[in-house]
CSV table of C-alpha atoms and ligand atoms in Angstrom, one decimal:
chain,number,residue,atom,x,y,z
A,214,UNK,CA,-19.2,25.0,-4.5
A,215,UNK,CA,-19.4,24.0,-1.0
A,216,UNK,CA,-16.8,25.5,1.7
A,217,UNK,CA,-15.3,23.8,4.6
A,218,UNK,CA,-13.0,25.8,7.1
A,219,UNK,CA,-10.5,23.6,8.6
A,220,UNK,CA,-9.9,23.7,12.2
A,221,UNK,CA,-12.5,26.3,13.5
A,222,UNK,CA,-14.6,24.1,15.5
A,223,UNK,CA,-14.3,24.8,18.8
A,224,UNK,CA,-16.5,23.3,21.4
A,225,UNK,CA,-17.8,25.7,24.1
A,226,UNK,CA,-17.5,22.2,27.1
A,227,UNK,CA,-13.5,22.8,26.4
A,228,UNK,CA,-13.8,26.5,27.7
A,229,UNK,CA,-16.1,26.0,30.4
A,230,UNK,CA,-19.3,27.3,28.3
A,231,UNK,CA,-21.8,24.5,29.3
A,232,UNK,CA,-23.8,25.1,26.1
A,233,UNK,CA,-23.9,21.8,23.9
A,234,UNK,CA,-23.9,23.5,20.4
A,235,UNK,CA,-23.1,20.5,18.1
A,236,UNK,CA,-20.5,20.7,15.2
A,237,UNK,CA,-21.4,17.4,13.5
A,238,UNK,CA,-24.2,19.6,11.5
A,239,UNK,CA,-21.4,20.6,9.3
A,240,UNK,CA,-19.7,17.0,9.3
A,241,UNK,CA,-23.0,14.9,9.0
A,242,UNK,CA,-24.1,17.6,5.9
A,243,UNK,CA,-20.6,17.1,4.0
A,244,UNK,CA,-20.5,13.2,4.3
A,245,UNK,CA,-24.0,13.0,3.0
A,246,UNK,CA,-23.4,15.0,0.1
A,247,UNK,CA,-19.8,12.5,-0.3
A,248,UNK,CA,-22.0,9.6,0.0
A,249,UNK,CA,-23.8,10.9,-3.1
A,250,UNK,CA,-22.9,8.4,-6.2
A,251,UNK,CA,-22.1,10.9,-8.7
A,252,UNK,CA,-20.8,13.7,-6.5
A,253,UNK,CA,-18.2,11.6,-5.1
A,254,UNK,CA,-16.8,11.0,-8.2
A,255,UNK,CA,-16.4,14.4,-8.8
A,256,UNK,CA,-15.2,16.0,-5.2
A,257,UNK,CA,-12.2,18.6,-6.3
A,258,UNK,CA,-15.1,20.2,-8.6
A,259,UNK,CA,-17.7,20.7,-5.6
A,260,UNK,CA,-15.6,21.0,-2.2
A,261,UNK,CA,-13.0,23.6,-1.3
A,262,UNK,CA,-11.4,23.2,2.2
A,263,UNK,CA,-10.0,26.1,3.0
A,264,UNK,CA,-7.7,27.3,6.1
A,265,UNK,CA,-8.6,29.5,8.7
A,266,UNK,CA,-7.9,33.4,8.6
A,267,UNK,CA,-9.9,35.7,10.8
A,268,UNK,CA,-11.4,38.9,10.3
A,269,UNK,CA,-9.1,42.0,11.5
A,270,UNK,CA,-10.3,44.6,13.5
A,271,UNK,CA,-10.5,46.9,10.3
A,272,UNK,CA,-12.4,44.7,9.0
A,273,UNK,CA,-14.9,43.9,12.1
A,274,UNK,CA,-14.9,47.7,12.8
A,275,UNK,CA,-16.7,48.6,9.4
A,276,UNK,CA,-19.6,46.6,11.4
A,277,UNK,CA,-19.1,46.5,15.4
A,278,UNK,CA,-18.1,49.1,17.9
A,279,UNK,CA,-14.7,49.5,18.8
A,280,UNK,CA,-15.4,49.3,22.5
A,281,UNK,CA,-16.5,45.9,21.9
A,282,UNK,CA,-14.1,44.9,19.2
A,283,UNK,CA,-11.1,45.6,21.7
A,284,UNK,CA,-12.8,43.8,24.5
A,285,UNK,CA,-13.4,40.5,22.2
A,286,UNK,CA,-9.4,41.1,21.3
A,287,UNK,CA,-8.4,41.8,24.3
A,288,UNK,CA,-6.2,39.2,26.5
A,289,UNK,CA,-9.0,38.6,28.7
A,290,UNK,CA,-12.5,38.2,27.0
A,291,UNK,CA,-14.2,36.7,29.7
A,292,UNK,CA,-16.4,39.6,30.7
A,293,UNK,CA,-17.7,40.6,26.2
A,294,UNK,CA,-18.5,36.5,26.0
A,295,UNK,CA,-20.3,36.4,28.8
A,296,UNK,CA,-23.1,38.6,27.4
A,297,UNK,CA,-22.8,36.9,24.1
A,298,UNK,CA,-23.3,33.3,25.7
A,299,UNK,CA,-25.9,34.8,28.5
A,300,UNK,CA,-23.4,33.4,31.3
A,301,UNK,CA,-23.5,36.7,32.9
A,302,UNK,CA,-26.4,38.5,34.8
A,303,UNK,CA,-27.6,41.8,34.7
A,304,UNK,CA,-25.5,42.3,38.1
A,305,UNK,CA,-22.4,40.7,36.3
A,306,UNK,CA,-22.1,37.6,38.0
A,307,UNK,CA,-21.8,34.6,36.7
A,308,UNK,CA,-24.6,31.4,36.3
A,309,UNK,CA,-24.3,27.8,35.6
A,310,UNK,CA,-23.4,28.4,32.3
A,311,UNK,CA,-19.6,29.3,33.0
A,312,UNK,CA,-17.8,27.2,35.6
A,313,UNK,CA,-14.3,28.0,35.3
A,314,UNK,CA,-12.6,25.0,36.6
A,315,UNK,CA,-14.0,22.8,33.9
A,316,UNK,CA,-12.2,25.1,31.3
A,317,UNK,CA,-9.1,23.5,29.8
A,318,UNK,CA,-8.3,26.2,27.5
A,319,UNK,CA,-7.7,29.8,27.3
A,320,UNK,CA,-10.8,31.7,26.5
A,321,UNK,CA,-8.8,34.1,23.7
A,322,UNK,CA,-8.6,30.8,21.7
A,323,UNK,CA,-12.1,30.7,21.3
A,324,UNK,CA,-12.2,34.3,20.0
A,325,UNK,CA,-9.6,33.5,17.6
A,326,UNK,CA,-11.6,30.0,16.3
A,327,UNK,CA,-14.8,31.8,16.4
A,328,UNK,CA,-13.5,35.0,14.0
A,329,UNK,CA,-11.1,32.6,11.9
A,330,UNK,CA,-14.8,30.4,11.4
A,331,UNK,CA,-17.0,33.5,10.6
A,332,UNK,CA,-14.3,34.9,8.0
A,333,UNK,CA,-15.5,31.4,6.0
A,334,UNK,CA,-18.7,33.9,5.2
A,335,UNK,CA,-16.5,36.4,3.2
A,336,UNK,CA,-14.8,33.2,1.3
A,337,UNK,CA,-18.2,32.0,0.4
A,338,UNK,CA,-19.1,35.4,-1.0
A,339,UNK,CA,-16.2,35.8,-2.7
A,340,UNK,CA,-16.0,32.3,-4.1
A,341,UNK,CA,-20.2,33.0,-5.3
A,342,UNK,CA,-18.9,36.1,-6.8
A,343,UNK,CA,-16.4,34.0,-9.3
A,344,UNK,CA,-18.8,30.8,-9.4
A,345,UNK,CA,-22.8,32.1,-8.7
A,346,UNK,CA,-22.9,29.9,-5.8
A,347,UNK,CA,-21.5,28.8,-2.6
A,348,UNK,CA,-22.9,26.9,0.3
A,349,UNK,CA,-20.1,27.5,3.5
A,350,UNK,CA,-20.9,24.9,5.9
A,351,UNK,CA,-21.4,27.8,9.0
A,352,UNK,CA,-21.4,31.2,9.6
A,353,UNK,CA,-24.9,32.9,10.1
A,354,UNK,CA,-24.8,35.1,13.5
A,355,UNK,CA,-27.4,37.0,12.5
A,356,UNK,CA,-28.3,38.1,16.2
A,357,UNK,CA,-24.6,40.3,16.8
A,358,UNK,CA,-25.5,43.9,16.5
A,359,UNK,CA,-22.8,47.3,16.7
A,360,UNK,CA,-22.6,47.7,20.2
A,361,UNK,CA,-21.4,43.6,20.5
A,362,UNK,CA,-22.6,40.0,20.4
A,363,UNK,CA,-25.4,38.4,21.8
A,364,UNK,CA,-27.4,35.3,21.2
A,365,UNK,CA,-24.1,33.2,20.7
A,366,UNK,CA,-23.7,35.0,17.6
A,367,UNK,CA,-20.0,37.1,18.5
A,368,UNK,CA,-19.6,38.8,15.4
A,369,UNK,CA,-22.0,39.7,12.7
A,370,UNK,CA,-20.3,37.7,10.0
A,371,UNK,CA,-22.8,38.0,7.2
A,372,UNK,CA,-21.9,42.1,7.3
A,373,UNK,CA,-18.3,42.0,7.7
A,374,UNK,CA,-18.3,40.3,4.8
A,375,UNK,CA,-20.5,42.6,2.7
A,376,UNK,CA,-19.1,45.8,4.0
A,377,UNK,CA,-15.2,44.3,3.1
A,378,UNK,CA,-16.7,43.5,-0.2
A,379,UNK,CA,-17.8,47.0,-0.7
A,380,UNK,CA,-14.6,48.3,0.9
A,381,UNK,CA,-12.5,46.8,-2.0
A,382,UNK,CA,-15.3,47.7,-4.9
A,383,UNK,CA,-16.4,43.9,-5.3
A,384,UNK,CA,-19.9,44.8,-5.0
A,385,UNK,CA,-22.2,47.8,-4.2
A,386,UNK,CA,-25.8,46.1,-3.2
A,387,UNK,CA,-25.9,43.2,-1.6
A,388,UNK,CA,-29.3,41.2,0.0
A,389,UNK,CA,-29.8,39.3,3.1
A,390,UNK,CA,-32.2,36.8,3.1
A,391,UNK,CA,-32.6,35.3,6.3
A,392,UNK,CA,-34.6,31.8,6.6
A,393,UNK,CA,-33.8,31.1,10.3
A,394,UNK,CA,-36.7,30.3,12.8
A,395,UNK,CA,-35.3,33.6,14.7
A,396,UNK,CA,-35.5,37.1,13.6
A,397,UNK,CA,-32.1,38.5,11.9
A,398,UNK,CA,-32.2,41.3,14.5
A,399,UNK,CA,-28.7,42.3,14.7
A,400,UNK,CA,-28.3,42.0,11.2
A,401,UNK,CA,-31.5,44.7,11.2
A,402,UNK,CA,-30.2,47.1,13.7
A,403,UNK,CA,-26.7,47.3,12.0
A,404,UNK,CA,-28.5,47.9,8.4
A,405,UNK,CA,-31.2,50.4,9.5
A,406,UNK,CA,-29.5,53.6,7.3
A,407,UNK,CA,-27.2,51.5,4.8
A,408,UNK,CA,-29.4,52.0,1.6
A,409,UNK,CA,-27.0,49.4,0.1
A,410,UNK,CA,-28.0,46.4,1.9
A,411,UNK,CA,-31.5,45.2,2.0
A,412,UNK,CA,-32.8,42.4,4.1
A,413,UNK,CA,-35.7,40.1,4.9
A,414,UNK,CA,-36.4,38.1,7.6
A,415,UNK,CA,-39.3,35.4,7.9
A,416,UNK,CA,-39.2,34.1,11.5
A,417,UNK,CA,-41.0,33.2,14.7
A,418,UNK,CA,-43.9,35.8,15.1
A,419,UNK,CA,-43.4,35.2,19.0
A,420,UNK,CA,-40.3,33.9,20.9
A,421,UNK,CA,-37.0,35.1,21.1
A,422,UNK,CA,-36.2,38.6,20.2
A,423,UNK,CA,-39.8,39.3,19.9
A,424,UNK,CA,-41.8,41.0,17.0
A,425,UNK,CA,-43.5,43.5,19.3
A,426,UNK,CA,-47.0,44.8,18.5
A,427,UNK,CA,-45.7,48.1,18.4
A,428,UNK,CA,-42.1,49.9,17.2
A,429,UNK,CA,-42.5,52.3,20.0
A,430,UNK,CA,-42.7,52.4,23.9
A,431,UNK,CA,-45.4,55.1,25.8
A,432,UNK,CA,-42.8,57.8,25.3
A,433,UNK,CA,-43.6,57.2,21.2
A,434,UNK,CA,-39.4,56.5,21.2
A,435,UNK,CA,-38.6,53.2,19.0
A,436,UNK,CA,-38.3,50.3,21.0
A,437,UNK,CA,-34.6,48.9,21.8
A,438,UNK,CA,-35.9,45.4,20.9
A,439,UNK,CA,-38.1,46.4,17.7
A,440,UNK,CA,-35.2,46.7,14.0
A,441,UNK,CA,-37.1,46.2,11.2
A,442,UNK,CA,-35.4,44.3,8.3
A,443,UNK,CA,-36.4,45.7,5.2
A,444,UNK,CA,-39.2,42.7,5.0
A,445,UNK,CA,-40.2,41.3,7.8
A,446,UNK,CA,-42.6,37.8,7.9
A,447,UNK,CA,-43.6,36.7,10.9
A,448,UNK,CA,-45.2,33.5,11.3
A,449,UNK,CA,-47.9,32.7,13.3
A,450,UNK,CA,-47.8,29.8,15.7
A,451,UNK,CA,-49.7,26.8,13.6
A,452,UNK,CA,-49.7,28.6,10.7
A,453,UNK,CA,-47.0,25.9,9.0
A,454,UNK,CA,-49.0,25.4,5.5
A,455,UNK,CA,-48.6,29.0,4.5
A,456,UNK,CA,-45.0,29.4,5.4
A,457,UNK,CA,-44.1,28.5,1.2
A,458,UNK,CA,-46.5,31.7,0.6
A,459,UNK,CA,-45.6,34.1,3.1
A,460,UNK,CA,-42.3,33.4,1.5
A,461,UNK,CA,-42.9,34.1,-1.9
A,462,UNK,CA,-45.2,36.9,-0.9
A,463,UNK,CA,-42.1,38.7,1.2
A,464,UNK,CA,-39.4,37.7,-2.3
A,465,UNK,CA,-41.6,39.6,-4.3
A,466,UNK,CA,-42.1,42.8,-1.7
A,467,UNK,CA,-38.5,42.4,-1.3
A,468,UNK,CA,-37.8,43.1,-5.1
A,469,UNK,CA,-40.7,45.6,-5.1
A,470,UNK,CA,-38.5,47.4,-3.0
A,471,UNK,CA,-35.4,47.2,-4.7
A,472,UNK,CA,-36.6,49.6,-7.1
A,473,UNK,CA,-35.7,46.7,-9.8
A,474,UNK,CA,-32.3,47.1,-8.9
A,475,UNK,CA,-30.6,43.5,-8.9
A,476,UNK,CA,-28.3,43.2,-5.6
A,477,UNK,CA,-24.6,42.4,-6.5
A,478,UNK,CA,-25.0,39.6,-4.1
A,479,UNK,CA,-27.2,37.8,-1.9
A,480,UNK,CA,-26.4,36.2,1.4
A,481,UNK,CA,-28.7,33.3,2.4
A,482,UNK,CA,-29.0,32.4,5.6
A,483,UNK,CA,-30.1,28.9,5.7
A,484,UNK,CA,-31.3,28.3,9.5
A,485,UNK,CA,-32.6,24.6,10.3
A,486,UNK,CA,-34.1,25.3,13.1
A,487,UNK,CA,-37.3,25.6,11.4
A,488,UNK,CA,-36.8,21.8,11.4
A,489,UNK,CA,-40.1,20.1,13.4
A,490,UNK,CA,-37.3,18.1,14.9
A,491,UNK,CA,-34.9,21.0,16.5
A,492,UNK,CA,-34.5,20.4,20.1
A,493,UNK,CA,-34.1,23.7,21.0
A,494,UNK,CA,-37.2,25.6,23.3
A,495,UNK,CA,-37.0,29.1,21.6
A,496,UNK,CA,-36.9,27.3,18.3
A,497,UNK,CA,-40.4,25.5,19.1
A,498,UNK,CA,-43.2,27.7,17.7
A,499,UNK,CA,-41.9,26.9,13.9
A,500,UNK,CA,-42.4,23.2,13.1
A,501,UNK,CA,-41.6,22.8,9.5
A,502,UNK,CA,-41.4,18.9,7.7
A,503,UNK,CA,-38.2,18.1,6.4
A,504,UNK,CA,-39.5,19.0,2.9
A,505,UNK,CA,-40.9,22.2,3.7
A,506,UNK,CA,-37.6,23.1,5.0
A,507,UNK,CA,-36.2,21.9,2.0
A,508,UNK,CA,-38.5,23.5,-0.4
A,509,UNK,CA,-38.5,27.2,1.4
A,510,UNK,CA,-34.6,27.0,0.5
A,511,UNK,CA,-35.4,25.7,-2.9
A,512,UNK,CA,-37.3,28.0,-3.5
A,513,UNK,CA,-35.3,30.8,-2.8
A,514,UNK,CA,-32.5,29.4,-4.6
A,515,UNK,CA,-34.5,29.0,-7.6
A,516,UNK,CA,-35.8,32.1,-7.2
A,517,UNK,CA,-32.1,34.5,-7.6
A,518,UNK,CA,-31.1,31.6,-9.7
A,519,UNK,CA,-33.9,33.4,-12.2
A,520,UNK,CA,-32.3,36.5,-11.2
A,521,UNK,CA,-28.9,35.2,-12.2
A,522,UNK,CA,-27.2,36.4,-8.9
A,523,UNK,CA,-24.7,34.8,-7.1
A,524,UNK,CA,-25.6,33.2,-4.0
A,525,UNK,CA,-23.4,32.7,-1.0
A,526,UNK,CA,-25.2,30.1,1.7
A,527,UNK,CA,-24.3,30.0,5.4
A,528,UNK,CA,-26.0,27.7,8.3
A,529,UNK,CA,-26.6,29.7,11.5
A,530,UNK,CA,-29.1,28.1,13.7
A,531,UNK,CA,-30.0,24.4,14.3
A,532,UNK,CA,-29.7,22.3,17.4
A,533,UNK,CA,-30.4,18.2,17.9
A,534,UNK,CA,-29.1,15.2,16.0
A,535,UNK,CA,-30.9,15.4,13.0
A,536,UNK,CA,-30.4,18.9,11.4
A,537,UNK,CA,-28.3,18.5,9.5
A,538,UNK,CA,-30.6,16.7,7.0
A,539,UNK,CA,-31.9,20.3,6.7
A,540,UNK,CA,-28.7,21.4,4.6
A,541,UNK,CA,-28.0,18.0,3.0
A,542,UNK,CA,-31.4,17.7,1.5
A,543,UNK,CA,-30.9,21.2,0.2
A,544,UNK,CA,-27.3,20.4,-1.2
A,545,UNK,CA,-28.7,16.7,-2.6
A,546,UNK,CA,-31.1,18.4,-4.5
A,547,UNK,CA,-29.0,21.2,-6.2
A,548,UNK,CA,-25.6,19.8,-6.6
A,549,UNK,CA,-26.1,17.1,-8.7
A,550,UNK,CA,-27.3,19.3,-11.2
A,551,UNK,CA,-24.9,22.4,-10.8
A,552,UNK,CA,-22.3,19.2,-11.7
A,553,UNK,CA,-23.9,18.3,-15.1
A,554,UNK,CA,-22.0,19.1,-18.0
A,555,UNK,CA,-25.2,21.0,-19.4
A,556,UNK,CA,-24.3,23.8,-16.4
A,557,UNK,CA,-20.7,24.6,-16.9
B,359,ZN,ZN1,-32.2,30.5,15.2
């Protein structure tokens, strides 16, 4: 199944965020996979649309701090989004980023699109639970960690969702497999004692939020920047033609440290900007093809596919015109054949 959320988009120009994040990943992905001969014959068995309803504070404080939490509900969240979208400094003015008289609407509506889009996450998982696999078209801010959000990630949707499902007794152990050029570090700081949730990471080796050399600063304290995910691959600048190993070589430590244990679930997150052809600076020392990009999810798909565990995808990162081909060359190559009658 692949998940739309109706009505979340929210473009950052309309709030006075000068940060051109483009939505028409998620519209450009879904019209390719229409445009598919067989699949669009077939769209009511593939596509849910479903309508926005965002996380409640119970639910986001099983993840985030509720110092945070009450600022991002708050009537005015100027000051918590500020630090998530970088627009304020260290001194707490504001930069170029944020110029107020170019907003048109109230900042607290972008709080409520951006929580009613991230609850999409816990409809994928629950809708992978009942059908082994679902690919929400968003989701994925990996980079949100307790004390708030930060890299334009406001809340940590990929653990809400997991510790709700917990929360009810829908799962116990869930995996995060995180295929974005940058490091799932929030997603790594919030996990470091949960036993229940393990996570991998292959990313950047260098860029933004650095693997350091070391975990700990001259006073032998951990450093504030270093979480380690449960497996961590970073990838050398150039080094491109291993990526597909490093990749199998981190599954398999992964389920090394499992114990055996199969996870109840496993979140994906599916980052494009990998993609050779992502715009985006901090995004620039990973260059994968098209097909590599294609193949590293294949392969992980394949892979818990093996396993027989259900899957729930989400998009995170990916900037320019042509990522999107990321996710629909993914979706092309597996939906087709989830749809053959040999599969139900
Ligand atoms: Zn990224």
């Amino acid at each position: 199944m692949i998940l739309s959320i109706e009505n979340s988009n929210a473009p950052l120009q309309d709030y006075g965020i000068q940060i051109p994040l483009l939505a028409d990943r998620y519209t450009n992905t879904l019209a390719a996979v229409r445009a598919h001969p067989e699949l669009s014959r077939c769209t009511e068995r593939w596509l849910k649309v479903a309508d926005p309803l965002a996380f409640s504070r119970e639910q986001l404080l099983r993840v985030h701090d509720a110092k945070y939490i009450d600022a991002l509900l708050s009537e005015n969240p100027l000051e918590v989004l500020g630090e998530v979208f970088e627009f304020v400094d260290a001194d707490g003015n504001f930069n170029e980023r944020y110029i107020e008289t170019t907003a048109n609407r109230p900042m607290k509506e972008l709080v409520e699109k951006r929580l009613a889009h991230a609850a999409g996450t816990l409809i994928a998982c629950e809708t992978a639970l009942e059908e082994d696999f679902c690919y929400f078209l968003g989701g994925g801010a990996h980079h949100a960690m307790r004390h708030g959000g930060r890299g334009f990630c406001v809340v940590n949707d990929l653990l809400v969702s997991v510790r709700d499902l917990q929360s009810r007794n829908k799962i116990k152990k869930a995996w995060i497999i995180d295929l974005d050029a940058h490091k799932g570090d929030g997603t790594a700081e919030i996990t470091q004692d949960d036993k229940h949730i393990l996570t991998l990471s292959i990313h950047m080796q260098k860029g933004w939020p650095l693997d350091e050399d070391s975990a700990l600063n001259e006073q032998g304290q951990l450093k504030r920047s270093y979480w380690p995910s449960t497996v961590d691959i970073p990838v050398p600048e150039g080094a491109e033609s291993f990526y597909l190993e490093l990749l199998k070589n981190g599954l398999r430590q992964l389920e090394i440290l499992s114990g055996g244990e199969k996870p109840d679930i496993v979140l994906v997150v599916d980052g494009s900007d990998p993609f050779e052809k992502d715009v985006l600076k901090s995004a620039a020392l990973l260059k994968l093809s098209l097909e590599q990009c294609i193949e590293r999810t294949k392969l992980v798909y394949s892979w818990l596919k093996a396993k027989d565990v259900p899957q729930a995808y989400v998009m995170a990162g990916g900037y320019g015109p042509d990522n999107w081909r990321v996710h629909a060359g993914f979706l092309l190559e597996v939906m087709p054949a989830r749809m053959a009658p040999s599969s139900l």
